[in-house]
Short mmCIF file of C-alpha atoms in Angstrom, two decimals:
data_model
loop_
_atom_site.label_atom_id
_atom_site.label_comp_id
_atom_site.label_asym_id
_atom_site.label_seq_id
_atom_site.Cartn_x
_atom_site.Cartn_y
_atom_site.Cartn_z
CA MET A 216 -28.87 1.87 27.70
CA SER A 217 -26.54 2.64 30.63
CA GLU A 218 -23.39 4.58 29.19
CA PRO A 219 -19.99 2.15 28.97
CA THR A 220 -17.40 3.06 32.14
CA LYS A 221 -14.11 4.52 30.82
CA PRO A 222 -12.18 1.73 30.93
CA GLU A 223 -14.51 -0.41 29.46
CA THR A 224 -14.34 2.25 26.35
CA LEU A 225 -10.56 1.23 25.92
CA ASP A 226 -10.98 -2.17 26.33
CA ARG A 227 -13.60 -2.90 24.25
CA LEU A 228 -11.70 -0.43 21.51
CA LEU A 229 -8.69 -2.76 21.97
CA ASP A 230 -10.72 -5.86 21.90
CA ALA A 231 -12.51 -4.83 18.55
CA ALA A 232 -8.72 -4.16 17.24
CA LEU A 233 -7.26 -7.49 18.33
CA SER A 234 -9.97 -9.51 17.39
CA ARG A 235 -9.43 -8.31 14.04
CA ALA A 236 -5.82 -9.78 13.55
CA GLY A 237 -7.24 -13.21 12.47
CA ASP A 238 -8.28 -11.38 9.51
CA GLU A 239 -6.53 -8.51 9.09
CA PRO A 240 -2.88 -7.29 8.73
CA VAL A 241 -2.19 -7.10 12.29
CA GLN A 242 0.65 -8.66 14.08
CA PHE A 243 -1.09 -9.66 17.18
CA ASP A 244 -2.47 -12.50 19.75
CA VAL A 245 -5.94 -12.29 19.58
CA ALA A 246 -6.68 -15.01 22.21
CA ALA A 247 -3.65 -13.05 24.57
CA GLY A 248 -6.09 -9.82 23.71
CA LYS A 249 -9.37 -11.34 24.21
CA ASN A 250 -7.70 -12.67 27.97
CA ALA A 251 -6.75 -9.52 28.42
CA LEU A 252 -10.05 -7.85 27.69
CA ALA A 253 -11.52 -10.22 30.35
CA ALA A 254 -9.27 -9.71 33.13
CA ALA A 255 -9.28 -5.80 32.53
CA LEU A 256 -13.00 -5.59 32.35
CA LYS A 257 -13.01 -7.88 35.68
CA SER A 258 -10.81 -4.91 37.20
CA ARG A 259 -12.01 -2.10 35.81
CA ALA A 260 -12.62 -0.06 38.74
CA GLU A 261 -8.98 -0.54 39.78
CA VAL A 262 -7.57 0.43 36.45
CA ALA A 263 -6.70 3.69 35.20
CA GLU A 264 -7.99 4.80 31.79
CA PRO A 265 -5.20 6.34 29.42
CA ILE A 266 -7.43 7.82 27.17
CA ALA A 267 -9.32 10.06 29.72
CA VAL A 268 -8.36 13.59 29.80
CA GLY A 269 -6.24 14.46 32.55
CA ALA A 270 -6.05 10.98 33.98
CA GLU A 271 -2.84 9.41 35.20
CA HIS A 272 -1.28 6.70 32.80
CA PRO A 273 0.13 3.98 33.75
CA PRO A 274 3.41 3.17 31.40
CA ARG A 275 1.63 -0.23 31.07
CA ARG A 276 -1.56 0.39 29.51
CA ARG A 277 -0.31 3.25 27.68
CA VAL A 278 2.34 1.17 26.04
CA ARG A 279 -0.52 -1.51 25.04
CA TRP A 280 -2.56 0.98 23.35
CA LEU A 281 0.06 2.69 21.06
CA ALA A 282 0.94 -0.80 20.31
CA ALA A 283 -2.51 -1.58 19.38
CA ALA A 284 -2.84 1.92 17.76
CA ALA A 285 0.00 1.55 15.62
CA ALA A 286 -0.83 -1.89 14.23
CA VAL A 287 -4.20 -1.37 13.66
CA VAL A 288 -3.25 1.68 11.31
CA VAL A 289 -5.69 0.94 8.51
CA LEU A 290 -9.36 0.45 10.28
CA THR A 291 -11.40 -0.67 7.46
CA GLY A 292 -12.50 2.08 0.87
CA GLY A 293 -15.14 5.37 0.99
CA GLY A 294 -13.79 8.96 0.88
CA LEU A 295 -12.22 11.02 3.75
CA ALA A 296 -14.37 13.94 3.28
CA ALA A 297 -16.58 16.01 5.74
CA SER A 298 -19.52 13.92 6.30
CA THR A 299 -23.39 15.08 6.39
CA VAL A 300 -24.37 12.94 8.29
CA ASP A 301 -26.52 13.74 11.61
CA LEU A 302 -24.14 12.75 14.22
CA THR A 303 -26.57 12.87 16.91
CA GLY A 304 -29.61 10.59 15.87
CA VAL A 305 -31.65 13.65 17.42
CA GLY A 306 -34.76 14.34 15.20
CA SER A 307 -34.28 10.86 13.00
CA ASN A 308 -36.70 7.96 12.90
CA SER A 309 -35.82 4.97 14.31
CA ALA A 310 -38.95 3.34 12.71
CA THR A 311 -37.46 4.05 9.04
CA ALA A 312 -34.19 2.18 10.32
CA ALA A 313 -36.05 -0.92 11.06
CA GLU A 314 -37.98 -0.79 7.73
CA GLU A 315 -35.02 -0.68 5.79
CA LEU A 316 -33.39 -3.59 7.85
CA ILE A 317 -36.71 -5.80 7.78
CA LYS A 318 -36.71 -4.73 3.86
CA ALA A 319 -33.11 -5.84 3.21
CA ALA A 320 -33.71 -9.20 5.68
CA ASP A 321 -36.62 -9.93 3.34
CA LEU A 322 -34.51 -9.62 0.06
CA ALA A 323 -31.20 -11.14 1.88
CA SER A 324 -33.27 -14.42 2.94
CA ARG A 325 -34.74 -14.74 -0.74
CA VAL A 326 -31.18 -15.16 -2.15
CA ALA A 327 -30.25 -18.55 -3.46
CA GLU A 328 -26.48 -19.00 -3.18
CA ARG A 329 -24.42 -21.09 -4.42
CA PRO A 330 -22.24 -23.20 -1.73
CA LEU A 331 -18.83 -23.48 -1.98
CA ALA A 332 -17.58 -26.69 -4.04
CA PRO A 333 -14.82 -29.10 -3.24
CA GLY A 334 -12.02 -27.31 -4.49
CA GLN A 335 -13.24 -23.91 -4.69
CA PHE A 336 -12.35 -20.72 -2.49
CA ARG A 337 -14.79 -18.02 -1.13
CA TYR A 338 -12.75 -14.49 -2.47
CA VAL A 339 -13.37 -12.09 -0.09
CA ARG A 340 -11.66 -8.43 -1.45
CA SER A 341 -11.74 -5.59 1.35
CA ARG A 342 -11.12 -2.23 0.28
CA TYR A 343 -10.14 0.30 3.39
CA GLU A 344 -9.26 4.23 3.77
CA GLY A 345 -8.55 5.30 7.67
CA ILE A 346 -7.08 7.91 9.50
CA THR A 347 -4.97 6.89 12.29
CA VAL A 348 -4.02 9.34 14.92
CA GLU A 349 -0.66 9.39 16.71
CA TYR A 350 -1.77 9.23 20.51
CA GLY A 351 -1.36 12.11 22.53
CA SER A 352 -0.53 14.44 19.65
CA THR A 353 -2.22 15.67 16.59
CA LYS A 354 -0.41 14.01 14.18
CA ALA A 355 -2.30 12.01 11.86
CA TRP A 356 -1.86 10.28 8.21
CA THR A 357 -4.62 8.90 6.01
CA THR A 358 -4.03 5.17 4.78
CA GLU A 359 -5.83 3.78 1.66
CA SER A 360 -5.29 -0.27 1.47
CA GLY A 361 -7.23 -3.55 0.99
CA SER A 362 -6.86 -7.17 1.17
CA GLU A 363 -7.85 -10.21 -1.06
CA GLN A 364 -8.04 -13.53 0.88
CA TRP A 365 -8.94 -17.07 -0.56
CA ILE A 366 -10.57 -19.41 2.01
CA PRO A 367 -10.94 -22.96 0.78
CA ALA A 368 -14.16 -25.10 0.97
CA ASP A 369 -12.45 -26.99 3.44
CA ARG A 370 -11.25 -24.54 5.86
CA ARG A 371 -8.28 -27.17 6.48
CA ASP A 372 -6.95 -26.79 3.38
CA GLU A 373 -4.37 -23.78 2.30
CA TRP A 374 -5.70 -20.23 2.44
CA LYS A 375 -3.83 -17.18 1.19
CA ILE A 376 -4.01 -13.40 1.56
CA ARG A 377 -2.73 -10.48 -0.07
CA PHE A 378 -2.41 -7.04 0.44
CA SER A 379 -2.20 -3.71 -1.25
CA ILE A 380 -1.37 -0.29 -0.20
CA SER A 381 -2.78 2.55 -2.62
CA SER A 382 -1.23 5.58 -0.57
CA VAL A 383 -0.31 7.23 2.72
CA GLU A 384 -0.45 10.30 3.40
CA TRP A 385 -0.30 13.04 6.35
CA LEU A 386 -3.47 14.61 7.04
CA GLU A 387 -3.71 18.24 6.00
CA ASP A 388 -3.43 20.09 9.27
CA HIS A 389 -2.05 17.16 10.78
CA GLU A 390 1.48 16.62 9.49
CA GLY A 391 4.53 15.35 10.96
CA GLU A 392 8.07 14.38 10.53
CA GLY A 393 9.17 12.65 7.68
CA LYS A 394 6.67 10.10 5.72
CA PRO A 395 4.02 8.26 7.95
CA ASP A 396 3.98 4.39 9.02
CA PRO A 397 2.31 2.54 6.06
CA GLY A 398 1.73 -0.40 8.49
CA PRO A 399 3.21 -3.88 8.78
CA PHE A 400 3.14 -5.04 5.27
CA LYS A 401 4.50 -3.81 1.92
CA ASP A 402 2.29 -3.48 -0.86
CA GLY A 403 1.60 -6.78 -2.34
CA SER A 404 2.58 -8.88 -0.05
CA GLU A 405 1.46 -12.31 0.17
CA PHE A 406 0.78 -15.49 2.98
CA THR A 407 -0.37 -18.89 2.99
CA GLY A 408 -1.20 -21.25 5.61
CA LYS A 409 -3.38 -24.00 6.18
CA CYS A 410 -6.21 -22.88 8.23
CA GLY A 411 -5.73 -19.70 7.72
CA LYS A 412 -2.70 -19.78 9.64
CA TYR A 413 -0.48 -17.17 8.38
CA SER A 414 3.36 -16.75 9.25
CA TYR A 415 2.87 -13.60 10.65
CA TYR A 416 0.75 -15.20 13.56
CA ALA A 417 2.10 -15.65 17.26
CA ALA A 418 3.05 -19.14 17.65
CA ASP A 419 0.30 -19.47 20.44
CA GLN A 420 -2.43 -18.15 17.90
CA PRO A 421 -5.33 -20.20 17.67
CA ASP A 422 -5.85 -20.99 13.68
CA ARG A 423 -9.26 -20.32 11.79
CA CYS A 424 -10.66 -23.74 11.61
CA THR A 425 -11.33 -24.09 15.69
CA ASN A 426 -11.50 -20.32 17.01
CA GLY A 427 -14.94 -19.60 15.88
CA THR A 428 -15.91 -16.02 16.53
CA PHE A 429 -18.14 -13.41 14.64
CA SER A 430 -14.89 -11.90 12.80
CA ASN A 431 -14.06 -15.57 11.99
CA PRO A 432 -17.36 -17.79 11.51
CA THR A 433 -16.36 -21.37 11.10
CA PRO A 434 -19.09 -23.66 9.98
CA GLU A 435 -19.44 -24.96 13.27
CA PHE A 436 -20.21 -21.29 14.88
CA ILE A 437 -22.70 -20.11 12.24
CA ALA A 438 -24.49 -23.12 12.85
CA ALA A 439 -24.95 -22.68 16.73
CA LEU A 440 -25.74 -19.08 16.25
CA PRO A 441 -29.83 -18.34 17.07
CA LYS A 442 -32.16 -18.10 14.43
CA ASP A 443 -34.41 -15.95 16.56
CA PRO A 444 -33.61 -11.72 16.08
CA ALA A 445 -33.94 -11.01 19.79
CA GLU A 446 -31.76 -13.92 20.48
CA MET A 447 -29.41 -12.59 17.87
CA LEU A 448 -29.17 -9.40 19.14
CA ALA A 449 -28.38 -10.93 22.75
CA ARG A 450 -25.59 -12.68 20.88
CA LEU A 451 -23.96 -9.59 19.56
CA LYS A 452 -24.70 -7.27 22.78
CA ASP A 453 -22.49 -10.13 25.05
CA ASP A 454 -20.10 -9.76 22.38
CA GLY A 455 -20.09 -6.35 21.72
CA HIS A 456 -19.52 -5.30 25.62
CA ALA A 457 -21.25 -1.96 25.23
CA GLY A 458 -24.96 -2.45 24.82
CA ASP A 459 -26.63 -1.52 21.42
CA SER A 460 -23.92 0.10 19.79
CA GLY A 461 -21.44 -2.71 21.15
CA ALA A 462 -24.13 -4.83 19.16
CA LEU A 463 -24.02 -2.47 15.94
CA MET A 464 -20.55 -2.53 15.90
CA SER A 465 -20.22 -6.59 16.58
CA ALA A 466 -22.22 -7.08 13.40
CA GLY A 467 -20.13 -4.99 11.38
CA GLU A 468 -17.32 -6.96 12.17
CA ALA A 469 -19.11 -10.32 11.46
CA LEU A 470 -20.63 -8.78 7.99
CA ASN A 471 -17.36 -7.65 7.15
CA SER A 472 -15.71 -10.91 7.42
CA GLY A 473 -17.81 -11.64 4.11
CA GLN A 474 -18.47 -15.04 4.87
CA TYR A 475 -21.62 -15.58 6.36
CA PRO A 476 -24.68 -17.30 4.07
CA ALA A 477 -27.72 -14.95 3.35
CA GLU A 478 -29.72 -16.30 5.74
CA VAL A 479 -27.68 -15.73 8.50
CA ARG A 480 -27.08 -11.96 7.39
CA ALA A 481 -31.01 -11.97 7.02
CA THR A 482 -31.36 -12.75 11.18
CA VAL A 483 -28.52 -10.59 12.13
CA PHE A 484 -30.77 -7.52 9.98
CA ARG A 485 -33.67 -8.51 11.86
CA ALA A 486 -31.35 -8.22 15.42
CA LEU A 487 -30.12 -5.12 14.36
CA ALA A 488 -33.69 -3.67 13.33
CA LEU A 489 -34.94 -4.37 17.31
CA LEU A 490 -32.02 -1.25 18.41
CA PRO A 491 -33.99 1.49 19.17
CA GLY A 492 -31.26 4.19 18.68
CA LEU A 493 -30.67 3.03 15.21
CA VAL A 494 -31.18 5.58 12.80
CA VAL A 495 -31.10 6.20 8.92
CA THR A 496 -28.04 8.33 8.05
CA ASP A 497 -27.54 8.19 4.71
CA LYS A 498 -30.15 6.98 1.99
CA LYS A 499 -27.20 7.33 -0.90
CA ALA A 500 -23.93 6.21 0.87
CA ASN A 501 -21.20 5.40 -1.67
CA LEU A 502 -18.44 2.86 -0.95
CA ASP A 503 -16.49 1.59 -3.70
CA GLY A 504 -18.60 2.88 -6.02
CA LYS A 505 -21.53 0.98 -4.81
CA GLU A 506 -24.35 3.17 -3.06
CA GLY A 507 -26.46 1.90 -0.16
CA VAL A 508 -28.39 2.95 3.08
CA ALA A 509 -26.46 4.04 5.78
CA LEU A 510 -27.59 3.05 9.08
CA GLY A 511 -25.76 4.15 12.49
CA MET A 512 -25.77 5.36 16.32
CA LYS A 513 -23.02 6.85 18.31
CA TYR A 514 -20.22 4.69 19.44
CA PHE A 515 -17.97 6.55 22.03
CA ASP A 516 -16.17 9.21 20.24
CA ASP A 517 -17.76 8.48 16.25
CA PHE A 518 -21.08 7.40 14.82
CA THR A 519 -20.53 4.36 13.57
CA GLU A 520 -22.63 3.13 10.55
CA ILE A 521 -23.25 -0.14 7.92
CA ILE A 522 -24.31 0.24 4.85
CA ILE A 523 -26.76 -2.08 2.99
CA ASP A 524 -27.94 -2.37 -0.86
CA PRO A 525 -31.74 -1.72 -0.76
CA GLU A 526 -32.35 -2.99 -4.15
CA ASN A 527 -30.78 -6.86 -3.07
CA GLY A 528 -30.42 -6.83 0.97
CA ASP A 529 -26.34 -7.16 0.26
CA TYR A 530 -23.72 -5.91 2.55
CA ILE A 531 -21.69 -3.35 1.51
CA GLY A 532 -19.70 -2.02 4.19
CA ARG A 533 -18.96 0.53 7.21
CA ARG A 534 -17.56 3.60 8.29
CA ALA A 535 -17.17 5.42 11.18
CA THR A 536 -17.37 9.29 11.61
CA VAL A 537 -15.98 11.76 14.38
CA ALA A 538 -19.09 12.47 16.60
CA GLU A 539 -17.66 15.42 18.41
CA ASP A 540 -14.57 17.73 17.73
CA GLN A 541 -11.82 16.02 19.64
CA PRO A 542 -9.43 17.37 21.96
CA GLU A 543 -5.75 17.57 20.60
CA GLU A 544 -4.30 14.52 22.72
CA LYS A 545 -6.91 12.40 20.52
CA GLY A 546 -5.84 14.29 17.25
CA GLY A 547 -7.53 17.32 17.11
CA LEU A 548 -10.19 15.57 14.59
CA GLU A 549 -13.33 17.73 13.41
CA LYS A 550 -16.60 16.86 14.30
CA GLY A 551 -17.93 15.48 10.85
CA THR A 552 -14.42 13.82 9.75
CA VAL A 553 -15.23 9.98 8.59
CA ARG A 554 -11.98 8.18 10.25
CA SER A 555 -12.67 5.17 8.07
CA SER A 556 -14.55 3.14 6.07
CA SER A 557 -14.93 -0.09 4.40
CA ALA A 558 -16.23 -1.96 1.50
CA VAL A 559 -16.43 -5.58 0.84
CA THR A 560 -16.93 -7.95 -1.86
CA THR A 561 -17.37 -11.50 -1.80
CA LYS A 562 -17.26 -14.18 -5.02
CA ILE A 563 -16.83 -17.96 -5.74
CA VAL A 564 -13.86 -18.90 -7.56
CA ASP A 565 -11.99 -22.26 -8.70
CA SER A 566 -8.51 -22.09 -7.86
CA LEU A 567 -6.20 -20.21 -5.04
CA GLY A 568 -5.23 -16.81 -6.11
CA ALA A 569 -8.18 -16.53 -9.03
CA LYS A 570 -10.08 -13.04 -9.06
#
């Protein structure tokens, strides 16, 4: 595949950050972010890239990236220890990755799921660990946090989300003054809202009944997704804006929502099996006490992976590992550092707030 341009690098990362604002504790306007991305890509040849080393940085773009980075302090738990992953994929067998995904798809397609009954809720628990880097310096800190969300059978009814913060600590050898920023919400913060439009949303931000995306799959959005793996891959690439690795990122964002039925997850797995550069990186990856097979590829500065359970075809979570030593202006993180990880658990419960 062709390598994305530098402006696309920033805009794809920012778009991914803003797209999660509807699902995670981020005070950003998703629609504005999407519109900004489209405008930026259209004029990318005229826009300077603040991530590029030695580039001239227009203040407006610099502030925009800093704001996004500050908001998405926790990307998405697993350990933040050094990884043993082959971060190049060289010598790995992409055929093995395809076999693992097809096996997972076959298992997922045989799952008989209990549908949500009127009055019930889909309970989605996400556990996160991530490293935040202060742009332009070597300051960095780790955050362990999580969220619980209750999504009603009728999405027009009341939703609920609760945030938790386990710890916020400076990363060793990357300390700054005082205490690191824990993010926009306190431990135990709760919000409710019809259609999942919580009070921290911007006034003109669309609710989750009408704004169907891969990370916010409304019933209508899911029904319109292709059942053919090749067509699904094309949709993921179109959403990802970065070729094969962008498709993997979009798939991870979709699966991390915890809202797709097993048959759609199976189609996503079969679509990813068509990626020639996807490799098995870890046969016993552990996230939140669950062990599975990790499959990934390089995505800009990181090696990004999704992790699936080989016993039942379930999706466990994802992680991102620094693929090459980073310069000081990008935090100075060493190759092999797990930048972020997430684990997702989904259940059906009978009342708002039940676990």
